[in-house]
mmCIF file with all atom_site columns, C-alpha atoms in Angstrom:
data_model
loop_
_atom_site.group_PDB
_atom_site.id
_atom_site.type_symbol
_atom_site.label_atom_id
_atom_site.label_alt_id
_atom_site.label_comp_id
_atom_site.label_asym_id
_atom_site.label_entity_id
_atom_site.label_seq_id
_atom_site.pdbx_PDB_ins_code
_atom_site.Cartn_x
_atom_site.Cartn_y
_atom_site.Cartn_z
_atom_site.occupancy
_atom_site.B_iso_or_equiv
_atom_site.pdbx_formal_charge
_atom_site.auth_seq_id
_atom_site.auth_comp_id
_atom_site.auth_asym_id
_atom_site.auth_atom_id
_atom_site.pdbx_PDB_model_num
ATOM 1   C CA . MET A 1 1   ? 0.000   0.000  0.000   1.00 0.00 ? 850 MET A CA 1
ATOM 2   C CA . ALA A 1 2   ? 1.253   3.460  -0.880  1.00 0.00 ? 851 ALA A CA 1
ATOM 3   C CA . LEU A 1 3   ? -0.027  7.014  -0.911  1.00 0.00 ? 852 LEU A CA 1
ATOM 4   C CA . VAL A 1 4   ? 1.261   9.363  -3.600  1.00 0.00 ? 853 VAL A CA 1
ATOM 5   C CA . VAL A 1 5   ? 1.088   12.930 -2.321  1.00 0.00 ? 854 VAL A CA 1
ATOM 6   C CA . PHE A 1 6   ? 0.931   15.961 -4.613  1.00 0.00 ? 855 PHE A CA 1
ATOM 7   C CA . SER A 1 7   ? 1.655   19.569 -3.710  1.00 0.00 ? 856 SER A CA 1
ATOM 8   C CA . GLY A 1 8   ? 1.396   22.902 -5.465  1.00 0.00 ? 857 GLY A CA 1
ATOM 9   C CA . ARG A 1 9   ? 3.868   24.618 -3.146  1.00 0.00 ? 858 ARG A CA 1
ATOM 10  C CA . THR A 1 10  ? 7.256   25.489 -4.602  1.00 0.00 ? 859 THR A CA 1
ATOM 11  C CA . ASP A 1 11  ? 10.056  27.997 -4.198  1.00 0.00 ? 860 ASP A CA 1
ATOM 12  C CA . LEU A 1 12  ? 11.570  26.985 -7.542  1.00 0.00 ? 861 LEU A CA 1
ATOM 13  C CA . TRP A 1 13  ? 10.690  29.339 -10.376 1.00 0.00 ? 862 TRP A CA 1
ATOM 14  C CA . TRP A 1 14  ? 10.975  26.631 -13.042 1.00 0.00 ? 863 TRP A CA 1
ATOM 15  C CA . LEU A 1 15  ? 8.158   24.629 -11.429 1.00 0.00 ? 864 LEU A CA 1
ATOM 16  C CA . ARG A 1 16  ? 5.659   27.498 -11.471 1.00 0.00 ? 865 ARG A CA 1
ATOM 17  C CA . PRO A 1 17  ? 4.429   26.739 -15.044 1.00 0.00 ? 866 PRO A CA 1
ATOM 18  C CA . LEU A 1 18  ? 3.283   23.295 -13.873 1.00 0.00 ? 867 LEU A CA 1
ATOM 19  C CA . ARG A 1 19  ? -0.386  22.788 -13.075 1.00 0.00 ? 868 ARG A CA 1
ATOM 20  C CA . PRO A 1 20  ? -1.377  24.374 -9.718  1.00 0.00 ? 869 PRO A CA 1
ATOM 21  C CA . GLY A 1 21  ? -1.626  21.705 -7.039  1.00 0.00 ? 870 GLY A CA 1
ATOM 22  C CA . PHE A 1 22  ? 0.694   19.424 -9.011  1.00 0.00 ? 871 PHE A CA 1
ATOM 23  C CA . ARG A 1 23  ? 4.203   20.908 -8.846  1.00 0.00 ? 872 ARG A CA 1
ATOM 24  C CA . HIS A 1 24  ? 5.794   18.249 -6.627  1.00 0.00 ? 873 HIS A CA 1
ATOM 25  C CA . CYS A 1 25  ? 5.098   14.698 -5.545  1.00 0.00 ? 874 CYS A CA 1
ATOM 26  C CA . LEU A 1 26  ? 6.307   12.256 -2.923  1.00 0.00 ? 875 LEU A CA 1
ATOM 27  C CA . VAL A 1 27  ? 5.339   8.765  -1.848  1.00 0.00 ? 876 VAL A CA 1
ATOM 28  C CA . ILE A 1 28  ? 4.448   7.288  1.540   1.00 0.00 ? 877 ILE A CA 1
ATOM 29  C CA . LEU A 1 29  ? 4.756   3.507  1.841   1.00 0.00 ? 878 LEU A CA 1
ATOM 30  C CA . ARG A 1 30  ? 3.062   1.339  4.435   1.00 0.00 ? 879 ARG A CA 1
ATOM 31  C CA . GLU A 1 31  ? 5.536   -1.097 5.963   1.00 0.00 ? 880 GLU A CA 1
ATOM 32  C CA . ALA A 1 32  ? 5.633   -3.210 9.110   1.00 0.00 ? 881 ALA A CA 1
ATOM 33  C CA . GLY A 1 33  ? 5.428   -0.933 12.116  1.00 0.00 ? 882 GLY A CA 1
ATOM 34  C CA . GLY A 1 34  ? 4.494   2.264  10.302  1.00 0.00 ? 883 GLY A CA 1
ATOM 35  C CA . TRP A 1 35  ? 5.004   4.365  7.192   1.00 0.00 ? 884 TRP A CA 1
ATOM 36  C CA . ILE A 1 36  ? 8.092   5.320  5.158   1.00 0.00 ? 885 ILE A CA 1
ATOM 37  C CA . VAL A 1 37  ? 8.015   8.841  3.688   1.00 0.00 ? 886 VAL A CA 1
ATOM 38  C CA . TYR A 1 38  ? 10.172  9.223  0.547   1.00 0.00 ? 887 TYR A CA 1
ATOM 39  C CA . ASP A 1 39  ? 10.381  12.855 -0.588  1.00 0.00 ? 888 ASP A CA 1
ATOM 40  C CA . PRO A 1 40  ? 12.711  13.410 -3.586  1.00 0.00 ? 889 PRO A CA 1
ATOM 41  C CA . MET A 1 41  ? 13.462  17.119 -3.938  1.00 0.00 ? 890 MET A CA 1
ATOM 42  C CA . ALA A 1 42  ? 15.697  19.186 -6.245  1.00 0.00 ? 891 ALA A CA 1
ATOM 43  C CA . HIS A 1 43  ? 18.367  19.680 -3.557  1.00 0.00 ? 892 HIS A CA 1
ATOM 44  C CA . GLY A 1 44  ? 18.229  16.227 -1.931  1.00 0.00 ? 893 GLY A CA 1
ATOM 45  C CA . THR A 1 45  ? 16.013  13.393 -0.797  1.00 0.00 ? 894 THR A CA 1
ATOM 46  C CA . ASP A 1 46  ? 14.261  13.295 2.550   1.00 0.00 ? 895 ASP A CA 1
ATOM 47  C CA . LEU A 1 47  ? 13.459  9.952  4.160   1.00 0.00 ? 896 LEU A CA 1
ATOM 48  C CA . ALA A 1 48  ? 11.428  9.576  7.334   1.00 0.00 ? 897 ALA A CA 1
ATOM 49  C CA . PHE A 1 49  ? 9.796   6.741  9.231   1.00 0.00 ? 898 PHE A CA 1
ATOM 50  C CA . LEU A 1 50  ? 6.455   7.336  10.936  1.00 0.00 ? 899 LEU A CA 1
ATOM 51  C CA . ALA A 1 51  ? 6.256   4.734  13.708  1.00 0.00 ? 900 ALA A CA 1
ATOM 52  C CA . CYS A 1 52  ? 2.478   4.595  13.843  1.00 0.00 ? 901 CYS A CA 1
ATOM 53  C CA . ALA A 1 53  ? 1.408   1.146  12.672  1.00 0.00 ? 902 ALA A CA 1
ATOM 54  C CA . GLU A 1 54  ? -2.158  1.781  13.854  1.00 0.00 ? 903 GLU A CA 1
ATOM 55  C CA . LEU A 1 55  ? -2.594  4.712  11.431  1.00 0.00 ? 904 LEU A CA 1
ATOM 56  C CA . SER A 1 56  ? -4.828  3.545  8.586   1.00 0.00 ? 905 SER A CA 1
ATOM 57  C CA . PRO A 1 57  ? -4.257  4.658  4.992   1.00 0.00 ? 906 PRO A CA 1
ATOM 58  C CA . GLY A 1 58  ? -7.614  6.439  5.061   1.00 0.00 ? 907 GLY A CA 1
ATOM 59  C CA . ARG A 1 59  ? -6.807  8.442  8.196   1.00 0.00 ? 908 ARG A CA 1
ATOM 60  C CA . LEU A 1 60  ? -3.356  9.396  6.898   1.00 0.00 ? 909 LEU A CA 1
ATOM 61  C CA . ALA A 1 61  ? -4.815  10.425 3.529   1.00 0.00 ? 910 ALA A CA 1
ATOM 62  C CA . ALA A 1 62  ? -7.556  12.454 5.248   1.00 0.00 ? 911 ALA A CA 1
ATOM 63  C CA . TRP A 1 63  ? -4.975  14.282 7.374   1.00 0.00 ? 912 TRP A CA 1
ATOM 64  C CA . LEU A 1 64  ? -2.837  15.062 4.312   1.00 0.00 ? 913 LEU A CA 1
ATOM 65  C CA . ILE A 1 65  ? -5.881  16.384 2.451   1.00 0.00 ? 914 ILE A CA 1
ATOM 66  C CA . GLN A 1 66  ? -6.697  18.617 5.455   1.00 0.00 ? 915 GLN A CA 1
ATOM 67  C CA . GLN A 1 67  ? -3.152  19.996 5.157   1.00 0.00 ? 916 GLN A CA 1
ATOM 68  C CA . GLY A 1 68  ? -3.844  21.014 1.544   1.00 0.00 ? 917 GLY A CA 1
ATOM 69  C CA . TYR A 1 69  ? -2.303  18.083 -0.322  1.00 0.00 ? 918 TYR A CA 1
ATOM 70  C CA . ILE A 1 70  ? -3.840  15.936 -3.041  1.00 0.00 ? 919 ILE A CA 1
ATOM 71  C CA . VAL A 1 71  ? -3.529  12.196 -2.376  1.00 0.00 ? 920 VAL A CA 1
ATOM 72  C CA . ALA A 1 72  ? -3.791  9.202  -4.698  1.00 0.00 ? 921 ALA A CA 1
ATOM 73  C CA . PRO A 1 73  ? -3.614  5.738  -3.129  1.00 0.00 ? 922 PRO A CA 1
ATOM 74  C CA . ALA A 1 74  ? -1.505  3.267  -5.104  1.00 0.00 ? 923 ALA A CA 1
ATOM 75  C CA . ARG A 1 75  ? 0.145   -0.113 -4.843  1.00 0.00 ? 924 ARG A CA 1
ATOM 76  C CA . ARG A 1 76  ? 3.655   -1.215 -5.704  1.00 0.00 ? 925 ARG A CA 1
ATOM 77  C CA . ARG A 1 77  ? 4.153   -3.297 -8.824  1.00 0.00 ? 926 ARG A CA 1
ATOM 78  C CA . PRO A 1 78  ? 6.790   -6.028 -9.079  1.00 0.00 ? 927 PRO A CA 1
ATOM 79  C CA . PHE A 1 79  ? 10.085  -4.747 -10.458 1.00 0.00 ? 928 PHE A CA 1
ATOM 80  C CA . GLN A 1 80  ? 10.958  -5.674 -14.043 1.00 0.00 ? 929 GLN A CA 1
ATOM 81  C CA . PRO A 1 81  ? 14.267  -7.490 -14.672 1.00 0.00 ? 930 PRO A CA 1
ATOM 82  C CA . ARG A 1 82  ? 15.390  -4.893 -17.235 1.00 0.00 ? 931 ARG A CA 1
ATOM 83  C CA . PRO A 1 83  ? 16.841  -1.435 -16.471 1.00 0.00 ? 932 PRO A CA 1
ATOM 84  C CA . SER A 1 84  ? 14.568  1.586  -16.376 1.00 0.00 ? 933 SER A CA 1
ATOM 85  C CA . PRO A 1 85  ? 14.863  3.974  -19.336 1.00 0.00 ? 934 PRO A CA 1
ATOM 86  C CA . TRP A 1 86  ? 17.264  6.913  -19.186 1.00 0.00 ? 935 TRP A CA 1
ATOM 87  C CA . VAL A 1 87  ? 15.261  9.996  -18.233 1.00 0.00 ? 936 VAL A CA 1
ATOM 88  C CA . PRO A 1 88  ? 15.829  13.086 -16.054 1.00 0.00 ? 937 PRO A CA 1
ATOM 89  C CA . PHE A 1 89  ? 15.612  12.083 -12.396 1.00 0.00 ? 938 PHE A CA 1
ATOM 90  C CA . THR A 1 90  ? 12.726  14.197 -11.086 1.00 0.00 ? 939 THR A CA 1
ATOM 91  C CA . CYS A 1 91  ? 10.329  13.711 -8.199  1.00 0.00 ? 940 CYS A CA 1
ATOM 92  C CA . VAL A 1 92  ? 7.941   12.035 -10.652 1.00 0.00 ? 941 VAL A CA 1
ATOM 93  C CA . GLU A 1 93  ? 10.590  9.610  -11.884 1.00 0.00 ? 942 GLU A CA 1
ATOM 94  C CA . ALA A 1 94  ? 11.637  8.790  -8.315  1.00 0.00 ? 943 ALA A CA 1
ATOM 95  C CA . VAL A 1 95  ? 8.045   8.008  -7.299  1.00 0.00 ? 944 VAL A CA 1
ATOM 96  C CA . LYS A 1 96  ? 7.484   5.965  -10.473 1.00 0.00 ? 945 LYS A CA 1
ATOM 97  C CA . ARG A 1 97  ? 10.554  3.851  -9.707  1.00 0.00 ? 946 ARG A CA 1
ATOM 98  C CA . VAL A 1 98  ? 9.476   3.221  -6.115  1.00 0.00 ? 947 VAL A CA 1
ATOM 99  C CA . LEU A 1 99  ? 6.071   2.068  -7.369  1.00 0.00 ? 948 LEU A CA 1
ATOM 100 C CA . GLY A 1 100 ? 7.446   0.049  -10.308 1.00 0.00 ? 949 GLY A CA 1
ATOM 101 C CA . ILE A 1 101 ? 5.731   2.243  -12.922 1.00 0.00 ? 950 ILE A CA 1
ATOM 102 C CA . ARG A 1 102 ? 7.238   2.249  -16.425 1.00 0.00 ? 951 ARG A CA 1
ATOM 103 C CA . ALA A 1 103 ? 5.073   4.882  -18.085 1.00 0.00 ? 952 ALA A CA 1
ATOM 104 C CA . ARG A 1 104 ? 7.641   6.724  -20.207 1.00 0.00 ? 953 ARG A CA 1
ATOM 105 C CA . ARG A 1 105 ? 5.292   9.574  -21.151 1.00 0.00 ? 954 ARG A CA 1
ATOM 106 C CA . VAL A 1 106 ? 4.410   10.362 -17.527 1.00 0.00 ? 955 VAL A CA 1
ATOM 107 C CA . VAL A 1 107 ? 6.803   13.206 -16.685 1.00 0.00 ? 956 VAL A CA 1
ATOM 108 C CA . THR A 1 108 ? 4.846   15.765 -14.625 1.00 0.00 ? 957 THR A CA 1
ATOM 109 C CA . PRO A 1 109 ? 3.061   15.372 -11.289 1.00 0.00 ? 958 PRO A CA 1
ATOM 110 C CA . TRP A 1 110 ? -0.293  16.024 -13.012 1.00 0.00 ? 959 TRP A CA 1
ATOM 111 C CA . GLN A 1 111 ? 0.384   13.268 -15.563 1.00 0.00 ? 960 GLN A CA 1
ATOM 112 C CA . LEU A 1 112 ? 1.346   10.892 -12.749 1.00 0.00 ? 961 LEU A CA 1
ATOM 113 C CA . TYR A 1 113 ? -1.871  11.695 -10.889 1.00 0.00 ? 962 TYR A CA 1
ATOM 114 C CA . ARG A 1 114 ? -3.962  11.104 -14.024 1.00 0.00 ? 963 ARG A CA 1
ATOM 115 C CA . TRP A 1 115 ? -2.106  7.836  -14.687 1.00 0.00 ? 964 TRP A CA 1
ATOM 116 C CA . LEU A 1 116 ? -2.650  6.611  -11.136 1.00 0.00 ? 965 LEU A CA 1
ATOM 117 C CA . VAL A 1 117 ? -6.346  7.471  -11.147 1.00 0.00 ? 966 VAL A CA 1
ATOM 118 C CA . GLY A 1 118 ? -7.020  6.190  -14.668 1.00 0.00 ? 967 GLY A CA 1
ATOM 119 C CA . GLY A 1 119 ? -4.379  3.507  -15.040 1.00 0.00 ? 968 GLY A CA 1
ATOM 120 C CA . GLY A 1 120 ? -5.687  0.894  -12.674 1.00 0.00 ? 969 GLY A CA 1
ATOM 121 C CA . MET A 1 121 ? -3.414  1.831  -9.768  1.00 0.00 ? 970 MET A CA 1
ATOM 122 C CA . PHE A 1 122 ? -6.110  3.697  -7.822  1.00 0.00 ? 971 PHE A CA 1
ATOM 123 C CA . ASP A 1 123 ? -7.241  1.696  -4.799  1.00 0.00 ? 972 ASP A CA 1
ATOM 124 C CA . ALA A 1 124 ? -10.717 2.833  -3.805  1.00 0.00 ? 973 ALA A CA 1
#
């Protein structure tokens, strides 16, 4: 189980042309004992562990939505035995690789959101 989190907040001028609400993304993975937060940013990657195993995906998603984020539940796909294609390593590409997504034309957070919702990865 994973939650892909989208944000419109940015201090980077080159992200401002992206769709409002979809200028950055990160992924939160449910693992034994809690949640792993993987936040790939332009200046580095932030990793955190939320030791709250009792926190349901629905409650975490609701809290994130209250904070102004857009959330798309997803699930991890099995990794393919071949290398991923060469592409710029953005937040979208980082999240795609964590989830095992090989959608070459998905390059912006908005495209990733649309792919998750329409591509069979949305867990209702």
